[in-house]
mmCIF file of C-alpha atoms and ligand atoms in Angstrom:
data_model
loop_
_atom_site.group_PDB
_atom_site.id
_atom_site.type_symbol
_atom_site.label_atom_id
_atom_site.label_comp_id
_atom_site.label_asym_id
_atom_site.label_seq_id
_atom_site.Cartn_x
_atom_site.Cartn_y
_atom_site.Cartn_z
ATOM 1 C CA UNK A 233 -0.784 -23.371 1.178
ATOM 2 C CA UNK A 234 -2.650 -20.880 3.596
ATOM 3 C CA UNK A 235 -1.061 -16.916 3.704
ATOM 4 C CA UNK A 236 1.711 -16.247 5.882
ATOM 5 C CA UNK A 237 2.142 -12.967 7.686
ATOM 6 C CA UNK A 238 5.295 -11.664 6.374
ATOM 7 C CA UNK A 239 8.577 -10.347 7.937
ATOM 8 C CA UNK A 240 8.791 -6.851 8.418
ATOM 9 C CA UNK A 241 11.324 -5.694 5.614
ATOM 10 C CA UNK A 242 13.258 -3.691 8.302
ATOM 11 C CA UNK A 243 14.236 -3.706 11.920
ATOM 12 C CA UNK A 244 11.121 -2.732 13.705
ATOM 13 C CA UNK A 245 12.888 0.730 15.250
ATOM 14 C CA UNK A 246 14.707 1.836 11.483
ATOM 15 C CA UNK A 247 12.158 3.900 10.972
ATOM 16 C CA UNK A 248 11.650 5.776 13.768
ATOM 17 C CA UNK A 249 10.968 8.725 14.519
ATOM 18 C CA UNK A 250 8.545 8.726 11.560
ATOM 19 C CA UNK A 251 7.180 5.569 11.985
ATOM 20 C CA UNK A 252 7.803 4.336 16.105
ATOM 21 C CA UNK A 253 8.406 0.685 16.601
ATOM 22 C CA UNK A 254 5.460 1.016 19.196
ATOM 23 C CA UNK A 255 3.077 1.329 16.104
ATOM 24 C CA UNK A 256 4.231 -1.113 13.982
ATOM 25 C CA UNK A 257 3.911 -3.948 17.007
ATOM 26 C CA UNK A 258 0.472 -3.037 16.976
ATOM 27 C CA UNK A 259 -0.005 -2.402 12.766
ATOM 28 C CA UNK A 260 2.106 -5.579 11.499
ATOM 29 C CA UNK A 261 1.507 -7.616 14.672
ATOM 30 C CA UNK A 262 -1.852 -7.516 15.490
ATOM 31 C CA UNK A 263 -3.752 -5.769 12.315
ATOM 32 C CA UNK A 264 -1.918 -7.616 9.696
ATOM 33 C CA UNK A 265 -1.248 -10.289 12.252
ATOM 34 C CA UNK A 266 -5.101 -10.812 12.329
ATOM 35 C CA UNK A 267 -5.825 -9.942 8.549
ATOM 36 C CA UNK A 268 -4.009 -13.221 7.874
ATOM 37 C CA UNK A 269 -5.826 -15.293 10.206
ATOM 38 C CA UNK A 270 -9.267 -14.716 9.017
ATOM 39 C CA UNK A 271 -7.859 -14.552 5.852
ATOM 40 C CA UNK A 272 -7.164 -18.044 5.907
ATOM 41 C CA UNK A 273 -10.622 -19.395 7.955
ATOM 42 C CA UNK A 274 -12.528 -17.960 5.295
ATOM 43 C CA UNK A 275 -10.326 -19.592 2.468
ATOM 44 C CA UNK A 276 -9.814 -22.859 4.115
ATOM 45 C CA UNK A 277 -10.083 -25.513 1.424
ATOM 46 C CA UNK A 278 -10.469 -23.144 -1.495
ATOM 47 C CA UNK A 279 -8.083 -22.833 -4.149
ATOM 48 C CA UNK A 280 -7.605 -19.053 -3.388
ATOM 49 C CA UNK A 281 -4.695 -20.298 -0.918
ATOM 50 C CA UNK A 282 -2.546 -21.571 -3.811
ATOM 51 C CA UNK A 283 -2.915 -18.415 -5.821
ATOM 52 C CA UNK A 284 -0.303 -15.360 -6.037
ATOM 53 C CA UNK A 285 -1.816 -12.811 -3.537
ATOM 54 C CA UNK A 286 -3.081 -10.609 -6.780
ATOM 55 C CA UNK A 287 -5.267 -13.408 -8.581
ATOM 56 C CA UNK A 288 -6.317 -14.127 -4.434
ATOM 57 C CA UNK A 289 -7.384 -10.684 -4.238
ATOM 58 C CA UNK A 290 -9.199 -10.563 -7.523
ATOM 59 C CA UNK A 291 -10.717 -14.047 -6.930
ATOM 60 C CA UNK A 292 -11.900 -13.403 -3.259
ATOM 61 C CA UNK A 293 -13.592 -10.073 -4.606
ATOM 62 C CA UNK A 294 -16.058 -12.888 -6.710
ATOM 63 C CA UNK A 295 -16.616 -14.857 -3.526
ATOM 64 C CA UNK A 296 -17.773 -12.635 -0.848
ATOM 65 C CA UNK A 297 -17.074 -9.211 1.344
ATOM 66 C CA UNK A 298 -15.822 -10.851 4.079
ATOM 67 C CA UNK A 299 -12.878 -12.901 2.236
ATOM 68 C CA UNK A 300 -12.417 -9.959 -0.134
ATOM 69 C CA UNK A 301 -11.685 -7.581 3.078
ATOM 70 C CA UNK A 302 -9.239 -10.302 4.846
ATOM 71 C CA UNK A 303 -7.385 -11.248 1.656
ATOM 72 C CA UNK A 304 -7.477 -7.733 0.082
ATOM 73 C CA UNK A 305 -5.875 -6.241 3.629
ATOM 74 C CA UNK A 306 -3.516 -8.781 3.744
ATOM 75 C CA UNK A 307 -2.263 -7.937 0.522
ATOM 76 C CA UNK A 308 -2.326 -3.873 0.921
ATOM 77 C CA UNK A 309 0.068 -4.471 3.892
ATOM 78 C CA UNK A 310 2.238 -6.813 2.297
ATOM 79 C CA UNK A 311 2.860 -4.288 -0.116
ATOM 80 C CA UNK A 312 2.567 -1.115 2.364
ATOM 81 C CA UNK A 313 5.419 -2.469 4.156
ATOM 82 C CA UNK A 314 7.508 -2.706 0.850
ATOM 83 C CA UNK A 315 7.068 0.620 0.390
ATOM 84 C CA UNK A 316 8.848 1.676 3.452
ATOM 85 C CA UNK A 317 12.438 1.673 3.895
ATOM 86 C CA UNK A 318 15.015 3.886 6.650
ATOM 87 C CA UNK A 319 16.272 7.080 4.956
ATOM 88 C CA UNK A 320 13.799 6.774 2.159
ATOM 89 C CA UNK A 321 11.193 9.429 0.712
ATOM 90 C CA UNK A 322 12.068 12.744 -1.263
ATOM 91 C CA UNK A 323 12.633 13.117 -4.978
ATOM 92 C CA UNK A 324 12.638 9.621 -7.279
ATOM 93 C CA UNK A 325 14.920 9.264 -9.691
ATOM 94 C CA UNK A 326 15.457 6.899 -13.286
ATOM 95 C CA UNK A 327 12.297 5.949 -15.233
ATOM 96 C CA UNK A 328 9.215 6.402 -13.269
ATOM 97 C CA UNK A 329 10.435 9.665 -11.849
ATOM 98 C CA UNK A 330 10.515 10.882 -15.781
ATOM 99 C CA UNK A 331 6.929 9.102 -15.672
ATOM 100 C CA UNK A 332 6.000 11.249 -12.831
ATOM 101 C CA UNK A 333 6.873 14.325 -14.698
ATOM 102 C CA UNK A 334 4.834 12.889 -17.878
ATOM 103 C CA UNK A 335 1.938 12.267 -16.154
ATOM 104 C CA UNK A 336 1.563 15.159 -13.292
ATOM 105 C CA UNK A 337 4.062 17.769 -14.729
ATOM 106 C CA UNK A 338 6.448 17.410 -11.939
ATOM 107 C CA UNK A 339 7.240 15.621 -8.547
ATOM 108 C CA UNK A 340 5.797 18.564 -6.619
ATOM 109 C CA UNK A 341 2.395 18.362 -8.353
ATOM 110 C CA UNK A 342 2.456 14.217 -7.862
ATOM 111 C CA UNK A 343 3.303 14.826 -4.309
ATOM 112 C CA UNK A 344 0.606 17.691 -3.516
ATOM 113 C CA UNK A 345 -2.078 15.193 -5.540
ATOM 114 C CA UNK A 346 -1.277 11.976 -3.403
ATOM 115 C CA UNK A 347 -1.582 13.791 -0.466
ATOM 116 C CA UNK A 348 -4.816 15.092 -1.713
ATOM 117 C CA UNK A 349 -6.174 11.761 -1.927
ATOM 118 C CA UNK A 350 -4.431 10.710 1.603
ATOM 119 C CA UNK A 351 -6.314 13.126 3.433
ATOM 120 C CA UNK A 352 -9.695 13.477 1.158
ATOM 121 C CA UNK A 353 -10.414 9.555 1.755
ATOM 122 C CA UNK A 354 -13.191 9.858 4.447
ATOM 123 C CA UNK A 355 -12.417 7.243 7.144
ATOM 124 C CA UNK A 356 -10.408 3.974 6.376
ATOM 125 C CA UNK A 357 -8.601 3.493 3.705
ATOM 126 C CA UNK A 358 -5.411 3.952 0.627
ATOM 127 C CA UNK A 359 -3.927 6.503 -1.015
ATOM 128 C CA UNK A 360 -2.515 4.969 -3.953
ATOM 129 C CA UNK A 361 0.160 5.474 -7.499
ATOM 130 C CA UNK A 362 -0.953 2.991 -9.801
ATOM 131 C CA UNK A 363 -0.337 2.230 -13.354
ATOM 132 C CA UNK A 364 -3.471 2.099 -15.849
ATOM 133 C CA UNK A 365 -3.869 -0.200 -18.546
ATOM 134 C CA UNK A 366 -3.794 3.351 -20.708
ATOM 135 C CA UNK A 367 -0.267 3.557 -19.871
ATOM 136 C CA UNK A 368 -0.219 6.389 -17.464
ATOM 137 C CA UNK A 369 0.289 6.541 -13.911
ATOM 138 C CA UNK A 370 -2.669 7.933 -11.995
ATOM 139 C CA UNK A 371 -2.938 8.440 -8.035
ATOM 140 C CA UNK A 372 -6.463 7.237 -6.416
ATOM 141 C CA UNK A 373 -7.452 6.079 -2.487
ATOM 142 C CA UNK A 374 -9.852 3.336 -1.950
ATOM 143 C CA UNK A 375 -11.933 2.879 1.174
ATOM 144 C CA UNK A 376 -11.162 0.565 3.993
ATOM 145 C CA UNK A 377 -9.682 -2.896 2.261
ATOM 146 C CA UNK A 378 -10.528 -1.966 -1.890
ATOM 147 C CA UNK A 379 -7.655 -2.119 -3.729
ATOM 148 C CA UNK A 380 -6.976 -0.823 -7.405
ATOM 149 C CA UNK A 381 -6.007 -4.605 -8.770
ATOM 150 C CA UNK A 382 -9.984 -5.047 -9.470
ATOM 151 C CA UNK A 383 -10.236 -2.359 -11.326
ATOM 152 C CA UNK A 384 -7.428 -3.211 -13.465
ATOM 153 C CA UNK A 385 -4.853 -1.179 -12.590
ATOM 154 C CA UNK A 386 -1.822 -1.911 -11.012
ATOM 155 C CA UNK A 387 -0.492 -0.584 -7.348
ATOM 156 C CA UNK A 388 3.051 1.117 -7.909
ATOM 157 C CA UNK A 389 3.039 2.630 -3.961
ATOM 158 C CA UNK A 390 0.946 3.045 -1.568
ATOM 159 C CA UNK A 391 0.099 4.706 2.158
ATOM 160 C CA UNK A 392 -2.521 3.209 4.617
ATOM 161 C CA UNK A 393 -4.076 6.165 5.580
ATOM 162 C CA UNK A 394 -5.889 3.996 8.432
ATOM 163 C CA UNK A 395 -5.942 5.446 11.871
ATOM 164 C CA UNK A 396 -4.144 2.326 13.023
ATOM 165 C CA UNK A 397 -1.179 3.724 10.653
ATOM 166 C CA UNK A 398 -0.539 6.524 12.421
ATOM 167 C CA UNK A 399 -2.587 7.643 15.441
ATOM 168 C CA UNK A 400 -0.111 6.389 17.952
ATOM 169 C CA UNK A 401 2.512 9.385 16.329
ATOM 170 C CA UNK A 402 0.682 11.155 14.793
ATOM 171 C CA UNK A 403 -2.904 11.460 16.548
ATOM 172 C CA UNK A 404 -4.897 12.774 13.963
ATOM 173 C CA UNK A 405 -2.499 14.512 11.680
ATOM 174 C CA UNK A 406 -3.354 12.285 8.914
ATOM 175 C CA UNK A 407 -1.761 15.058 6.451
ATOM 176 C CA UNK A 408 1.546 15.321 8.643
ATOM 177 C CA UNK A 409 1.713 11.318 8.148
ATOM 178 C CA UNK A 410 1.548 11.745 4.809
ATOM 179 C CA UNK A 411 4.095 14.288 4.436
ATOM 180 C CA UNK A 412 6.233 12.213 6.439
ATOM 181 C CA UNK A 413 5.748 8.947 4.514
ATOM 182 C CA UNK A 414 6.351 11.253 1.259
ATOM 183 C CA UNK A 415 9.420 13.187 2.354
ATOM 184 C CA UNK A 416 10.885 9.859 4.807
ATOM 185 C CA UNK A 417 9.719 7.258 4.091
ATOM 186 C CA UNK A 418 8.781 6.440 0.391
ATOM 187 C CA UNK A 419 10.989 3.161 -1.276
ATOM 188 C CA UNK A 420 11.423 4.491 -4.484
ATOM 189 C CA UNK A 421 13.321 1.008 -5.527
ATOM 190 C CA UNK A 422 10.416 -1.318 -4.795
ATOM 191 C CA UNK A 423 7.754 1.102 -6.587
ATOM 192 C CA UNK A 424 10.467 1.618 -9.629
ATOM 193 C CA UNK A 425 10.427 -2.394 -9.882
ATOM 194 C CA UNK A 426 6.471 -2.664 -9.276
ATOM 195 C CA UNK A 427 6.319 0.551 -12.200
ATOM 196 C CA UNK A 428 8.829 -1.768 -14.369
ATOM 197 C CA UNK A 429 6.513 -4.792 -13.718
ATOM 198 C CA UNK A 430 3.021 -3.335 -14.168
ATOM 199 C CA UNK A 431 4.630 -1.741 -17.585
ATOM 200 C CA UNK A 432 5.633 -5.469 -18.880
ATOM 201 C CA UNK A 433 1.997 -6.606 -17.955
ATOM 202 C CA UNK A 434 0.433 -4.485 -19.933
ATOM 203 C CA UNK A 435 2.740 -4.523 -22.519
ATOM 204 C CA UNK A 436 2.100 -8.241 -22.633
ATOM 205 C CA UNK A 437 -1.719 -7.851 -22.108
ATOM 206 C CA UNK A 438 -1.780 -5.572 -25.447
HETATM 207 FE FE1 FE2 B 56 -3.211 -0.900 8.216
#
């Protein structure tokens, strides 16, 4: 089974003006879009096709550069696009916002570090909340297609901090994107469920 460029989660113009739909025809259907294509040329009769996009990622990191940047991108937007929802952003609440608090002392301090990381990542690339086998929650970026899963930890949320993300709004306010994305944006419900998730796994893993 090759990889499939996935719906968009939303109606392309729900989350304007933070995000126009302008952008995402360009980000989702042509970056992404393209992403999957060579994604799957480079795969073609390998068995990293039939694997769940996290063991592809993983596995195409062992094979070569090229794979590794096609399958890895395809799988950061997947998930960036998860992480976006209409009326979202602002203050979490339930079990990972306590986390939050654990691990960074408050929201504030979370939100001030993430965008820290946004805007420090020279050229392409991720700002990141992952989970760490350690139990703790830890924010990181990666440059242009890395992606925390081969270092072992697991994404929670995460912003492409790619020009192709925001320069058609934005220009080069990469730190107004990111306040945007964090105050607008952020879908607190799909990175509770990935926190919920990546606590099982390592639960399981112990
Ligand atoms: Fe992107």
């Amino acid at each position: 089974m090759s990889f499939t460029l996935p719906e968009l989660p939303f109606d392309k113009k729900a989350l304007e003006p933070h995000m126009s739909s302008e952008t995402l025809d360009y980000h989702h259907g042509k970056h992404h879009k393209a992403y999957v294509e060579k994604a799957n040329k480079l795969t073609e009769g390998t068995k990293i096709q039939d694997m769940d996009l996290d063991d592809a990622v993983v596995a195409a990191k062992k094979k070569d550069q090229a794979t590794f940047n096609n399958v890895a991108q395809h799988y950061n937007h997947s998930f960036f696009w998860k992480c976006l929802t209409p009326n979202g952003g602002g203050e979490p609440s339930g079990a990972l916002a306590e986390q939050i608090k654990k691990d960074f002392g408050s929201y504030e301090e979370f939100k001030e570090t993430f965008k820290e990381k946004g805007t420090g990542q020279f050229g392409s690339g991720w700002a990141w909340l992952c989970y760490g086998d350690n139990g703790k929650l830890c924010v990181c970026n990666t440059a242009n297609a890395e992606n925390p899963l081969t270092d072992g930890r697991k994404p929670v949320l995460t912003c492409d901090v790619w020009e192709h993300a925001y320069y058609l709004d934005y220009q080069n306010a990469r730190g107004d994107f990111l306040d945007t994305f964090l105050e607008n944006l952020v879908n607190w419900e799909f990175a509770q469920e990935n926190f919920e998730s990546a606590k099982d796994s390592v639960k399981n893993a112990a």
